[in-house]
mmCIF file of C-alpha atoms in Angstrom:
data_model
loop_
_atom_site.group_PDB
_atom_site.id
_atom_site.type_symbol
_atom_site.label_atom_id
_atom_site.label_comp_id
_atom_site.label_asym_id
_atom_site.label_seq_id
_atom_site.Cartn_x
_atom_site.Cartn_y
_atom_site.Cartn_z
ATOM 1 C CA MET D 712 13.165 27.810 41.684
ATOM 2 C CA LYS D 713 11.067 25.066 43.168
ATOM 3 C CA GLN D 714 11.931 23.423 46.441
ATOM 4 C CA GLN D 715 10.452 19.997 47.022
ATOM 5 C CA PRO D 716 9.572 18.809 50.513
ATOM 6 C CA THR D 717 12.131 16.767 52.362
ATOM 7 C CA GLY D 718 10.802 13.834 54.349
ATOM 8 C CA PRO D 719 12.408 12.035 57.265
ATOM 9 C CA GLY D 720 15.918 11.061 56.314
ATOM 10 C CA GLY D 721 15.778 13.036 53.075
ATOM 11 C CA ARG D 722 19.059 14.382 51.800
ATOM 12 C CA ASP D 723 20.336 16.770 49.136
ATOM 13 C CA VAL D 724 21.257 14.887 45.956
ATOM 14 C CA PHE D 725 23.154 16.548 43.093
ATOM 15 C CA LEU D 726 23.182 14.782 39.717
ATOM 16 C CA VAL D 727 25.984 16.296 37.620
ATOM 17 C CA SER D 728 26.276 15.482 33.901
ATOM 18 C CA ASN D 729 27.805 16.931 30.756
ATOM 19 C CA SER D 730 24.460 18.586 30.051
ATOM 20 C CA VAL D 731 20.970 18.732 31.500
ATOM 21 C CA ASP D 732 19.056 17.817 28.359
ATOM 22 C CA GLU D 733 21.271 16.163 25.726
ATOM 23 C CA LEU D 734 19.646 13.321 23.780
ATOM 24 C CA GLY D 735 20.750 9.962 25.114
ATOM 25 C CA GLY D 736 20.477 7.387 27.834
ATOM 26 C CA VAL D 737 22.455 9.299 30.473
ATOM 27 C CA THR D 738 20.000 12.209 30.341
ATOM 28 C CA THR D 739 17.032 9.835 30.469
ATOM 29 C CA TRP D 740 18.590 8.054 33.443
ATOM 30 C CA SER D 741 19.420 11.311 35.266
ATOM 31 C CA HIS D 742 15.899 12.672 35.104
ATOM 32 C CA GLN D 743 14.354 9.336 35.952
ATOM 33 C CA MET D 744 16.501 9.047 39.087
ATOM 34 C CA ALA D 745 15.882 12.708 39.935
ATOM 35 C CA ARG D 746 12.156 12.016 39.904
ATOM 36 C CA LEU D 747 12.529 8.797 41.917
ATOM 37 C CA PHE D 748 14.727 10.472 44.538
ATOM 38 C CA SER D 749 12.279 13.393 44.741
ATOM 39 C CA GLU D 750 9.399 10.993 45.342
ATOM 40 C CA ARG D 751 11.372 9.540 48.284
ATOM 41 C CA GLY D 752 11.594 12.984 49.914
ATOM 42 C CA HIS D 753 15.104 13.932 48.799
ATOM 43 C CA ARG D 754 15.882 17.419 47.520
ATOM 44 C CA VAL D 755 17.360 16.988 44.050
ATOM 45 C CA HIS D 756 19.324 19.316 41.803
ATOM 46 C CA VAL D 757 20.269 18.268 38.241
ATOM 47 C CA VAL D 758 23.365 20.122 37.012
ATOM 48 C CA GLY D 759 24.783 20.212 33.497
ATOM 49 C CA VAL D 760 28.134 21.649 32.500
ATOM 50 C CA VAL D 761 27.274 22.948 29.017
ATOM 51 C CA PRO D 762 24.183 23.652 26.897
ATOM 52 C CA VAL D 763 23.548 21.587 23.760
ATOM 53 C CA ALA D 764 22.353 22.478 20.290
ATOM 54 C CA GLU D 765 18.610 22.403 19.715
ATOM 55 C CA GLU D 766 18.770 19.410 17.371
ATOM 56 C CA LEU D 767 20.528 17.363 20.077
ATOM 57 C CA ARG D 768 18.241 18.437 22.897
ATOM 58 C CA GLN D 769 15.859 16.110 24.703
ATOM 59 C CA ARG D 770 12.407 17.521 25.337
ATOM 60 C CA LEU D 771 11.824 17.650 29.092
ATOM 61 C CA PRO D 772 8.576 18.360 30.954
ATOM 62 C CA ARG D 773 8.111 22.015 31.828
ATOM 63 C CA ASP D 774 7.229 21.461 35.478
ATOM 64 C CA LEU D 775 10.049 19.353 36.878
ATOM 65 C CA PRO D 776 9.787 18.589 40.612
ATOM 66 C CA TYR D 777 13.454 19.529 41.114
ATOM 67 C CA GLU D 778 15.878 22.255 40.138
ATOM 68 C CA THR D 779 18.137 22.272 37.089
ATOM 69 C CA THR D 780 21.230 24.383 36.425
ATOM 70 C CA THR D 781 23.586 24.671 33.447
ATOM 71 C CA LEU D 782 26.973 26.147 34.370
ATOM 72 C CA TYR D 783 28.049 27.638 31.026
ATOM 73 C CA ASP D 784 25.927 29.867 28.801
ATOM 74 C CA THR D 785 27.899 28.707 25.750
ATOM 75 C CA HIS D 786 30.206 25.755 25.160
ATOM 76 C CA PRO D 787 33.755 26.482 26.422
ATOM 77 C CA PRO D 788 36.539 26.593 23.822
ATOM 78 C CA GLN D 789 38.311 23.367 22.959
ATOM 79 C CA ALA D 790 42.013 23.080 23.816
ATOM 80 C CA ARG D 791 44.640 20.840 22.213
ATOM 81 C CA ARG D 792 47.248 18.904 24.152
ATOM 82 C CA LEU D 793 50.599 20.702 24.294
ATOM 83 C CA GLU D 794 53.347 18.181 23.595
ATOM 84 C CA GLY D 795 57.089 18.622 23.200
ATOM 85 C CA ILE D 796 59.024 21.816 22.636
ATOM 86 C CA LYS D 797 56.786 22.878 19.753
ATOM 87 C CA GLY D 798 53.742 22.637 21.977
ATOM 88 C CA ARG D 799 55.342 24.584 24.784
ATOM 89 C CA LEU D 800 56.260 27.343 22.338
ATOM 90 C CA ASN D 801 52.704 27.586 20.942
ATOM 91 C CA ALA D 802 51.809 30.855 22.646
ATOM 92 C CA PRO D 803 48.247 31.238 21.223
ATOM 93 C CA GLU D 804 47.300 27.724 22.332
ATOM 94 C CA ARG D 805 48.838 28.303 25.767
ATOM 95 C CA ARG D 806 46.690 31.431 26.132
ATOM 96 C CA ARG D 807 43.567 29.477 25.090
ATOM 97 C CA GLN D 808 44.323 26.796 27.638
ATOM 98 C CA ALA D 809 44.924 29.344 30.377
ATOM 99 C CA ALA D 810 41.610 31.021 29.537
ATOM 100 C CA ARG D 811 39.839 27.655 29.554
ATOM 101 C CA ARG D 812 41.281 26.739 32.958
ATOM 102 C CA ALA D 813 40.236 30.103 34.366
ATOM 103 C CA GLY D 814 36.735 29.533 32.986
ATOM 104 C CA MET D 815 36.613 26.073 34.514
ATOM 105 C CA ARG D 816 37.565 27.438 37.921
ATOM 106 C CA ALA D 817 34.842 30.093 37.662
ATOM 107 C CA GLN D 818 32.185 27.512 36.794
ATOM 108 C CA ALA D 819 33.451 25.173 39.498
ATOM 109 C CA GLU D 820 32.906 27.963 42.004
ATOM 110 C CA LYS D 821 29.225 27.924 41.027
ATOM 111 C CA LEU D 822 29.195 24.244 41.941
ATOM 112 C CA SER D 823 30.947 25.006 45.219
ATOM 113 C CA ALA D 824 28.238 27.533 46.103
ATOM 114 C CA LEU D 825 25.540 24.921 45.492
ATOM 115 C CA PHE D 826 27.412 22.286 47.486
ATOM 116 C CA ARG D 827 28.102 24.604 50.448
ATOM 117 C CA ALA D 828 24.375 25.327 50.742
ATOM 118 C CA ALA D 829 23.590 21.618 51.033
ATOM 119 C CA ARG D 830 22.555 20.007 54.282
ATOM 120 C CA PRO D 831 24.730 17.412 56.042
ATOM 121 C CA GLY D 832 24.615 14.037 54.324
ATOM 122 C CA ALA D 833 24.475 15.482 50.807
ATOM 123 C CA VAL D 834 25.536 13.307 47.852
ATOM 124 C CA VAL D 835 27.042 14.314 44.514
ATOM 125 C CA ILE D 836 26.489 11.763 41.719
ATOM 126 C CA VAL D 837 28.671 12.481 38.682
ATOM 127 C CA THR D 838 27.214 10.592 35.744
ATOM 128 C CA GLN D 839 29.998 11.257 33.187
ATOM 129 C CA VAL D 840 33.747 11.562 33.555
ATOM 130 C CA TRP D 841 33.996 14.838 31.590
ATOM 131 C CA ALA D 842 31.697 16.505 34.137
ATOM 132 C CA MET D 843 33.965 15.234 36.922
ATOM 133 C CA GLU D 844 36.679 17.633 35.739
ATOM 134 C CA TRP D 845 34.552 20.490 37.099
ATOM 135 C CA VAL D 846 33.391 18.653 40.216
ATOM 136 C CA GLU D 847 36.953 17.906 41.304
ATOM 137 C CA LEU D 848 37.732 21.641 41.088
ATOM 138 C CA ALA D 849 34.784 22.400 43.361
ATOM 139 C CA ASP D 850 34.594 22.302 47.154
ATOM 140 C CA THR D 851 33.085 18.899 48.017
ATOM 141 C CA LYS D 852 34.255 18.827 51.631
ATOM 142 C CA GLY D 853 31.817 16.873 53.779
ATOM 143 C CA LEU D 854 29.912 15.493 50.769
ATOM 144 C CA THR D 855 29.784 11.941 49.429
ATOM 145 C CA VAL D 856 30.929 11.854 45.805
ATOM 146 C CA ILE D 857 29.861 8.963 43.565
ATOM 147 C CA GLY D 858 31.197 8.627 40.022
ATOM 148 C CA MET D 859 29.558 6.635 37.264
ATOM 149 C CA SER D 860 30.490 5.033 33.956
ATOM 150 C CA HIS D 861 27.433 4.318 31.805
ATOM 151 C CA GLU D 862 29.314 2.194 29.277
ATOM 152 C CA SER D 863 30.918 -1.211 29.346
ATOM 153 C CA TYR D 864 34.525 -1.757 30.407
ATOM 154 C CA GLU D 865 35.373 -2.809 26.848
ATOM 155 C CA ALA D 866 33.788 0.252 25.247
ATOM 156 C CA SER D 867 35.551 2.533 27.711
ATOM 157 C CA HIS D 868 38.914 1.001 26.843
ATOM 158 C CA LYS D 869 38.330 1.459 23.114
ATOM 159 C CA SER D 870 38.392 5.216 23.724
ATOM 160 C CA SER D 871 40.320 7.721 25.816
ATOM 161 C CA ARG D 872 37.665 7.530 28.546
ATOM 162 C CA ALA D 873 39.233 4.592 30.406
ATOM 163 C CA ALA D 874 42.362 6.603 31.227
ATOM 164 C CA ARG D 875 40.215 9.560 32.220
ATOM 165 C CA VAL D 876 38.023 7.374 34.452
ATOM 166 C CA ARG D 877 41.148 6.192 36.266
ATOM 167 C CA ARG D 878 42.483 9.719 36.608
ATOM 168 C CA HIS D 879 39.347 11.580 37.641
ATOM 169 C CA PHE D 880 37.361 8.910 39.533
ATOM 170 C CA ARG D 881 40.168 7.260 41.481
ATOM 171 C CA GLU D 882 39.483 9.233 44.680
ATOM 172 C CA VAL D 883 35.665 9.272 44.666
ATOM 173 C CA ASP D 884 33.832 7.441 47.433
ATOM 174 C CA ARG D 885 32.475 4.927 44.948
ATOM 175 C CA LEU D 886 32.692 4.385 41.191
ATOM 176 C CA LEU D 887 29.555 2.681 39.919
ATOM 177 C CA VAL D 888 29.414 0.710 36.681
ATOM 178 C CA LEU D 889 26.381 -1.055 35.300
ATOM 179 C CA THR D 890 27.119 -4.758 35.805
ATOM 180 C CA ALA D 891 28.983 -6.975 38.240
ATOM 181 C CA GLU D 892 31.019 -8.335 35.307
ATOM 182 C CA ASP D 893 32.271 -4.854 34.418
ATOM 183 C CA ALA D 894 32.915 -4.015 38.085
ATOM 184 C CA ASP D 895 35.137 -7.083 38.388
ATOM 185 C CA LEU D 896 37.113 -6.029 35.305
ATOM 186 C CA TRP D 897 37.699 -2.545 36.702
ATOM 187 C CA ILE D 898 38.751 -3.949 40.094
ATOM 188 C CA ARG D 899 41.187 -6.375 38.492
ATOM 189 C CA SER D 900 42.669 -3.471 36.538
ATOM 190 C CA GLY D 901 43.525 -1.659 39.770
ATOM 191 C CA MET D 902 40.454 0.453 40.627
ATOM 192 C CA GLU D 903 39.546 -0.547 44.178
ATOM 193 C CA ASN D 904 36.507 1.695 44.741
ATOM 194 C CA VAL D 905 34.210 0.072 42.146
ATOM 195 C CA ALA D 906 30.749 -1.447 42.561
ATOM 196 C CA SER D 907 27.820 -2.051 40.230
ATOM 197 C CA MET D 908 24.349 -0.520 39.958
ATOM 198 C CA PRO D 909 21.946 -1.377 37.116
ATOM 199 C CA ASN D 910 19.576 1.078 35.488
ATOM 200 C CA PRO D 911 15.954 0.988 36.670
ATOM 201 C CA LEU D 912 12.912 0.319 34.530
ATOM 202 C CA PRO D 913 11.447 3.595 33.257
ATOM 203 C CA PHE D 914 7.940 2.128 33.448
ATOM 204 C CA MET D 915 6.189 -1.086 34.424
ATOM 205 C CA PRO D 916 2.920 -1.682 32.526
ATOM 206 C CA ASP D 917 0.208 -3.905 33.980
ATOM 207 C CA SER D 918 0.010 -6.028 30.842
ATOM 208 C CA PRO D 919 2.200 -6.755 27.816
ATOM 209 C CA ALA D 920 1.632 -5.133 24.430
ATOM 210 C CA PRO D 921 -1.002 -6.776 22.194
ATOM 211 C CA ARG D 922 1.746 -7.677 19.674
ATOM 212 C CA THR D 923 -0.680 -7.649 16.743
ATOM 213 C CA GLY D 924 1.052 -5.110 14.507
ATOM 214 C CA LYS D 925 3.499 -6.386 11.908
ATOM 215 C CA VAL D 926 6.053 -3.858 13.116
ATOM 216 C CA VAL D 927 9.657 -4.160 14.263
ATOM 217 C CA ALA D 928 10.584 -1.137 16.376
ATOM 218 C CA SER D 929 13.964 0.458 17.033
ATOM 219 C CA ILE D 930 14.430 3.366 19.428
ATOM 220 C CA GLY D 931 17.638 5.284 20.006
ATOM 221 C CA ARG D 932 19.913 8.118 19.037
ATOM 222 C CA LEU D 933 20.892 8.083 15.364
ATOM 223 C CA SER D 934 24.623 7.850 15.925
ATOM 224 C CA PHE D 935 27.435 5.502 14.914
ATOM 225 C CA GLU D 936 27.581 3.570 18.186
ATOM 226 C CA LYS D 937 23.860 2.738 18.015
ATOM 227 C CA GLY D 938 24.449 0.757 14.815
ATOM 228 C CA VAL D 939 21.317 1.690 12.877
ATOM 229 C CA ASP D 940 23.307 1.129 9.677
ATOM 230 C CA LEU D 941 23.913 -2.462 10.802
ATOM 231 C CA LEU D 942 20.219 -2.857 11.615
ATOM 232 C CA LEU D 943 19.362 -1.707 8.089
ATOM 233 C CA ASP D 944 21.795 -4.289 6.683
ATOM 234 C CA ALA D 945 20.099 -7.015 8.737
ATOM 235 C CA TRP D 946 16.667 -5.774 7.719
ATOM 236 C CA ALA D 947 17.646 -5.963 4.047
ATOM 237 C CA ASP D 948 18.346 -9.684 4.550
ATOM 238 C CA ALA D 949 15.196 -10.410 6.558
ATOM 239 C CA VAL D 950 12.408 -8.331 5.025
ATOM 240 C CA PRO D 951 12.160 -9.989 1.564
ATOM 241 C CA ARG D 952 10.488 -12.976 3.264
ATOM 242 C CA HIS D 953 8.113 -10.631 5.142
ATOM 243 C CA PRO D 954 6.883 -7.957 2.713
ATOM 244 C CA ASP D 955 3.937 -7.085 4.963
ATOM 245 C CA TRP D 956 6.222 -6.065 7.896
ATOM 246 C CA VAL D 957 7.784 -2.635 8.484
ATOM 247 C CA LEU D 958 10.760 -1.406 10.491
ATOM 248 C CA ARG D 959 9.955 1.747 12.469
ATOM 249 C CA ILE D 960 12.977 3.742 13.535
ATOM 250 C CA TYR D 961 12.418 6.236 16.347
ATOM 251 C CA GLY D 962 15.164 8.721 17.108
ATOM 252 C CA ALA D 963 17.157 11.693 15.906
ATOM 253 C CA GLY D 964 20.804 12.538 15.543
ATOM 254 C CA THR D 965 23.607 13.717 13.342
ATOM 255 C CA GLU D 966 23.780 10.462 11.360
ATOM 256 C CA GLU D 967 20.214 10.659 10.069
ATOM 257 C CA PRO D 968 20.997 11.928 6.520
ATOM 258 C CA ALA D 969 23.650 9.241 5.999
ATOM 259 C CA LEU D 970 21.368 6.553 7.395
ATOM 260 C CA ARG D 971 18.484 7.584 5.147
ATOM 261 C CA ALA D 972 20.833 7.461 2.168
ATOM 262 C CA HIS D 973 22.016 3.984 3.208
ATOM 263 C CA CYS D 974 18.394 2.885 3.558
ATOM 264 C CA ALA D 975 17.644 4.085 0.026
ATOM 265 C CA SER D 976 20.751 2.386 -1.380
ATOM 266 C CA LEU D 977 19.511 -0.925 0.055
ATOM 267 C CA GLY D 978 16.104 -0.454 -1.571
ATOM 268 C CA LEU D 979 14.337 -0.342 1.788
ATOM 269 C CA ASN D 980 12.378 2.898 1.569
ATOM 270 C CA ASP D 981 9.051 1.059 1.241
ATOM 271 C CA SER D 982 9.627 -1.064 4.380
ATOM 272 C CA VAL D 983 11.333 1.435 6.708
ATOM 273 C CA GLU D 984 9.533 4.279 8.496
ATOM 274 C CA TRP D 985 11.523 7.146 10.017
ATOM 275 C CA ARG D 986 9.407 8.360 12.953
ATOM 276 C CA GLY D 987 11.799 10.862 14.560
ATOM 277 C CA ARG D 988 11.790 11.416 18.297
ATOM 278 C CA THR D 989 8.955 9.993 20.326
ATOM 279 C CA ASP D 990 7.605 11.450 23.546
ATOM 280 C CA ASP D 991 5.496 8.325 24.081
ATOM 281 C CA VAL D 992 7.945 5.436 24.188
ATOM 282 C CA LEU D 993 5.494 2.941 25.668
ATOM 283 C CA GLY D 994 2.791 3.891 23.180
ATOM 284 C CA SER D 995 5.234 3.469 20.301
ATOM 285 C CA LEU D 996 6.366 0.072 21.592
ATOM 286 C CA ARG D 997 2.792 -1.147 22.054
ATOM 287 C CA GLU D 998 2.214 -0.674 18.308
ATOM 288 C CA ALA D 999 5.034 -3.145 17.570
ATOM 289 C CA SER D 1000 5.493 -6.895 17.992
ATOM 290 C CA VAL D 1001 9.311 -7.096 17.895
ATOM 291 C CA PHE D 1002 12.103 -4.822 19.110
ATOM 292 C CA ALA D 1003 15.523 -4.708 17.429
ATOM 293 C CA GLN D 1004 18.794 -3.243 18.683
ATOM 294 C CA ALA D 1005 22.041 -3.335 16.700
ATOM 295 C CA SER D 1006 24.307 -1.214 18.890
ATOM 296 C CA ARG D 1007 28.063 -1.443 18.514
ATOM 297 C CA ALA D 1008 28.465 -0.513 22.190
ATOM 298 C CA GLU D 1009 26.145 -0.187 25.174
ATOM 299 C CA GLY D 1010 26.238 0.075 28.913
ATOM 300 C CA PHE D 1011 22.919 -1.078 30.347
ATOM 301 C CA PRO D 1012 20.524 -0.088 27.552
ATOM 302 C CA ILE D 1013 17.372 1.597 28.789
ATOM 303 C CA THR D 1014 15.559 1.078 25.481
ATOM 304 C CA LEU D 1015 16.078 -2.676 25.822
ATOM 305 C CA LEU D 1016 14.567 -2.542 29.315
ATOM 306 C CA GLU D 1017 11.640 -0.523 27.968
ATOM 307 C CA ALA D 1018 10.957 -2.962 25.138
ATOM 308 C CA MET D 1019 10.975 -5.957 27.463
ATOM 309 C CA ALA D 1020 8.806 -4.139 30.003
ATOM 310 C CA ALA D 1021 6.328 -3.603 27.161
ATOM 311 C CA GLY D 1022 6.359 -7.355 26.585
ATOM 312 C CA LEU D 1023 8.038 -7.350 23.179
ATOM 313 C CA SER D 1024 10.290 -10.112 21.937
ATOM 314 C CA VAL D 1025 13.731 -8.608 21.332
ATOM 315 C CA ALA D 1026 16.605 -9.291 18.948
ATOM 316 C CA ALA D 1027 19.886 -7.559 19.752
ATOM 317 C CA PHE D 1028 23.630 -7.684 19.340
ATOM 318 C CA ASP D 1029 25.472 -9.136 22.332
ATOM 319 C CA CYS D 1030 27.640 -6.028 22.523
ATOM 320 C CA ALA D 1031 28.174 -5.628 26.300
ATOM 321 C CA PRO D 1032 27.779 -7.360 29.660
ATOM 322 C CA GLY D 1033 24.732 -5.180 30.299
ATOM 323 C CA VAL D 1034 22.925 -6.719 27.338
ATOM 324 C CA ARG D 1035 23.753 -10.245 28.518
ATOM 325 C CA GLU D 1036 22.569 -9.406 32.019
ATOM 326 C CA ILE D 1037 19.220 -8.146 30.731
ATOM 327 C CA VAL D 1038 18.558 -10.779 28.039
ATOM 328 C CA ALA D 1039 18.870 -14.545 28.487
ATOM 329 C CA HIS D 1040 19.272 -15.859 24.943
ATOM 330 C CA GLY D 1041 16.466 -18.193 23.944
ATOM 331 C CA GLU D 1042 14.558 -17.557 27.162
ATOM 332 C CA ASP D 1043 13.380 -13.947 27.011
ATOM 333 C CA GLY D 1044 15.058 -12.689 23.829
ATOM 334 C CA LEU D 1045 17.516 -13.526 21.064
ATOM 335 C CA LEU D 1046 21.138 -12.350 20.915
ATOM 336 C CA ALA D 1047 23.433 -12.233 17.901
ATOM 337 C CA ARG D 1048 27.198 -11.914 17.860
ATOM 338 C CA LEU D 1049 28.324 -8.306 17.666
ATOM 339 C CA GLY D 1050 28.383 -7.095 14.065
ATOM 340 C CA ASN D 1051 26.973 -10.332 12.609
ATOM 341 C CA THR D 1052 24.108 -8.847 10.608
ATOM 342 C CA MET D 1053 23.208 -12.181 9.002
ATOM 343 C CA GLU D 1054 22.713 -13.733 12.452
ATOM 344 C CA LEU D 1055 20.622 -10.756 13.558
ATOM 345 C CA ALA D 1056 18.590 -11.057 10.339
ATOM 346 C CA GLY D 1057 17.998 -14.730 11.166
ATOM 347 C CA HIS D 1058 16.634 -13.797 14.592
ATOM 348 C CA LEU D 1059 14.353 -11.177 13.071
ATOM 349 C CA ASP D 1060 13.163 -13.694 10.495
ATOM 350 C CA ALA D 1061 12.403 -16.233 13.221
ATOM 351 C CA LEU D 1062 10.442 -13.734 15.281
ATOM 352 C CA MET D 1063 8.458 -12.402 12.330
ATOM 353 C CA SER D 1064 7.706 -15.947 11.114
ATOM 354 C CA ASP D 1065 6.603 -17.500 14.414
ATOM 355 C CA ARG D 1066 3.910 -15.788 16.450
ATOM 356 C CA GLY D 1067 4.194 -18.452 19.149
ATOM 357 C CA LEU D 1068 7.892 -17.658 19.577
ATOM 358 C CA ARG D 1069 7.127 -13.938 19.769
ATOM 359 C CA GLU D 1070 4.491 -14.546 22.426
ATOM 360 C CA ARG D 1071 6.667 -16.895 24.495
ATOM 361 C CA LEU D 1072 9.727 -14.635 24.515
ATOM 362 C CA GLY D 1073 7.664 -11.480 24.979
ATOM 363 C CA ASP D 1074 5.779 -12.879 27.962
ATOM 364 C CA ALA D 1075 9.028 -14.084 29.540
ATOM 365 C CA ALA D 1076 10.630 -10.675 28.963
ATOM 366 C CA PHE D 1077 7.642 -8.964 30.588
ATOM 367 C CA ARG D 1078 8.073 -11.141 33.704
ATOM 368 C CA GLU D 1079 11.843 -11.277 34.031
ATOM 369 C CA VAL D 1080 12.651 -7.601 33.467
ATOM 370 C CA ARG D 1081 10.703 -6.637 36.582
ATOM 371 C CA ARG D 1082 13.755 -7.451 38.669
ATOM 372 C CA TYR D 1083 14.917 -3.961 37.649
ATOM 373 C CA SER D 1084 11.879 -2.201 39.075
ATOM 374 C CA SER D 1085 12.392 1.449 39.938
ATOM 375 C CA ALA D 1086 11.446 0.771 43.573
ATOM 376 C CA ASP D 1087 14.092 -1.933 43.983
ATOM 377 C CA ILE D 1088 16.847 0.096 42.292
ATOM 378 C CA THR D 1089 15.999 3.224 44.307
ATOM 379 C CA ASP D 1090 16.178 1.130 47.480
ATOM 380 C CA ARG D 1091 19.679 0.040 46.466
ATOM 381 C CA TRP D 1092 20.704 3.646 45.878
ATOM 382 C CA GLU D 1093 19.431 4.746 49.274
ATOM 383 C CA GLU D 1094 21.209 1.857 50.989
ATOM 384 C CA LEU D 1095 24.456 2.782 49.241
ATOM 385 C CA MET D 1096 24.189 6.460 50.178
ATOM 386 C CA ALA D 1097 23.513 5.582 53.795
ATOM 387 C CA PHE D 1098 26.453 3.148 53.824
ATOM 388 C CA LEU D 1099 28.887 5.690 52.353
ATOM 389 C CA GLU D 1100 27.785 8.374 54.811
ATOM 390 C CA ARG D 1101 28.904 6.258 57.796
#
């Protein structure tokens, strides 16, 4: 395993997630921060709990400047909740749960071994609440533990994750969410250890995209929460007035067959291109003139940051505080009410119809998004780690 040099003040930083290489924004964020911390002289170790199937795996560079570890060789067995007398008498399920707990303790001991070998001042950053279930079984004595929620307060409370965040992150040194608005909501709900930390820009080009191609781009996992079906509905309303434009969809995921079928049912096969995963996000964005996002839920969407950094005009659903923090409607992008595909179609129509509007919003996006530069966000992380160590 590689060991990177540690400069003055460098510390050991562990980034612990559900997996090391699962498709999605958390994985992209984890490896971006691992690289940024490494460049600052910190010794970084990215840890995943479980492996993922090949079709859900993100392609990572072969020569990473930091170590990676996956605790399990195969995914641990699922266990159902035991409720009432019937649950307590379910002997097979009780045995499965006992075996799962024993397996968790064994994998947590692997974490403990890594943590015990760390130098003083080490920090454990747990990016997802499921992974925290293993970290809290491990020996973290003397380490700073930071938990994270990469989704909005509202999205968290529409699932079981809000209760799990309260249960598993209540005692960490700091729980970080993505916006000040979400942090305030968590604090008012009784979590006193909450602060905010936005995602950094993955790249910062010297100049905006040429914006000459009649292409609307969408990048993201093909899953329900990313709302590609809603984007297709909006596209069906907008594209008849722009037959020379195409929608390019970059991404992969379990919903792809259903989405392709929906695309065909709308009669859009001639105006929609399915490009699959892209290893060159900036290159793909520079071929487009507009970026569209129709997510049902987001935290602080990295793809939106990337599109604006490329200088594209963006049209998106106002689905989370993170989106509103990134995009100022009418100034550097256009926002539609969540789920309102006709309003999103109107924004797409306006952007495809008016090159001057595309240029004005794209140039503003290119300027304004730089407040999330990787240098500035890494500075904030280092200041936080130093503060929590005192």
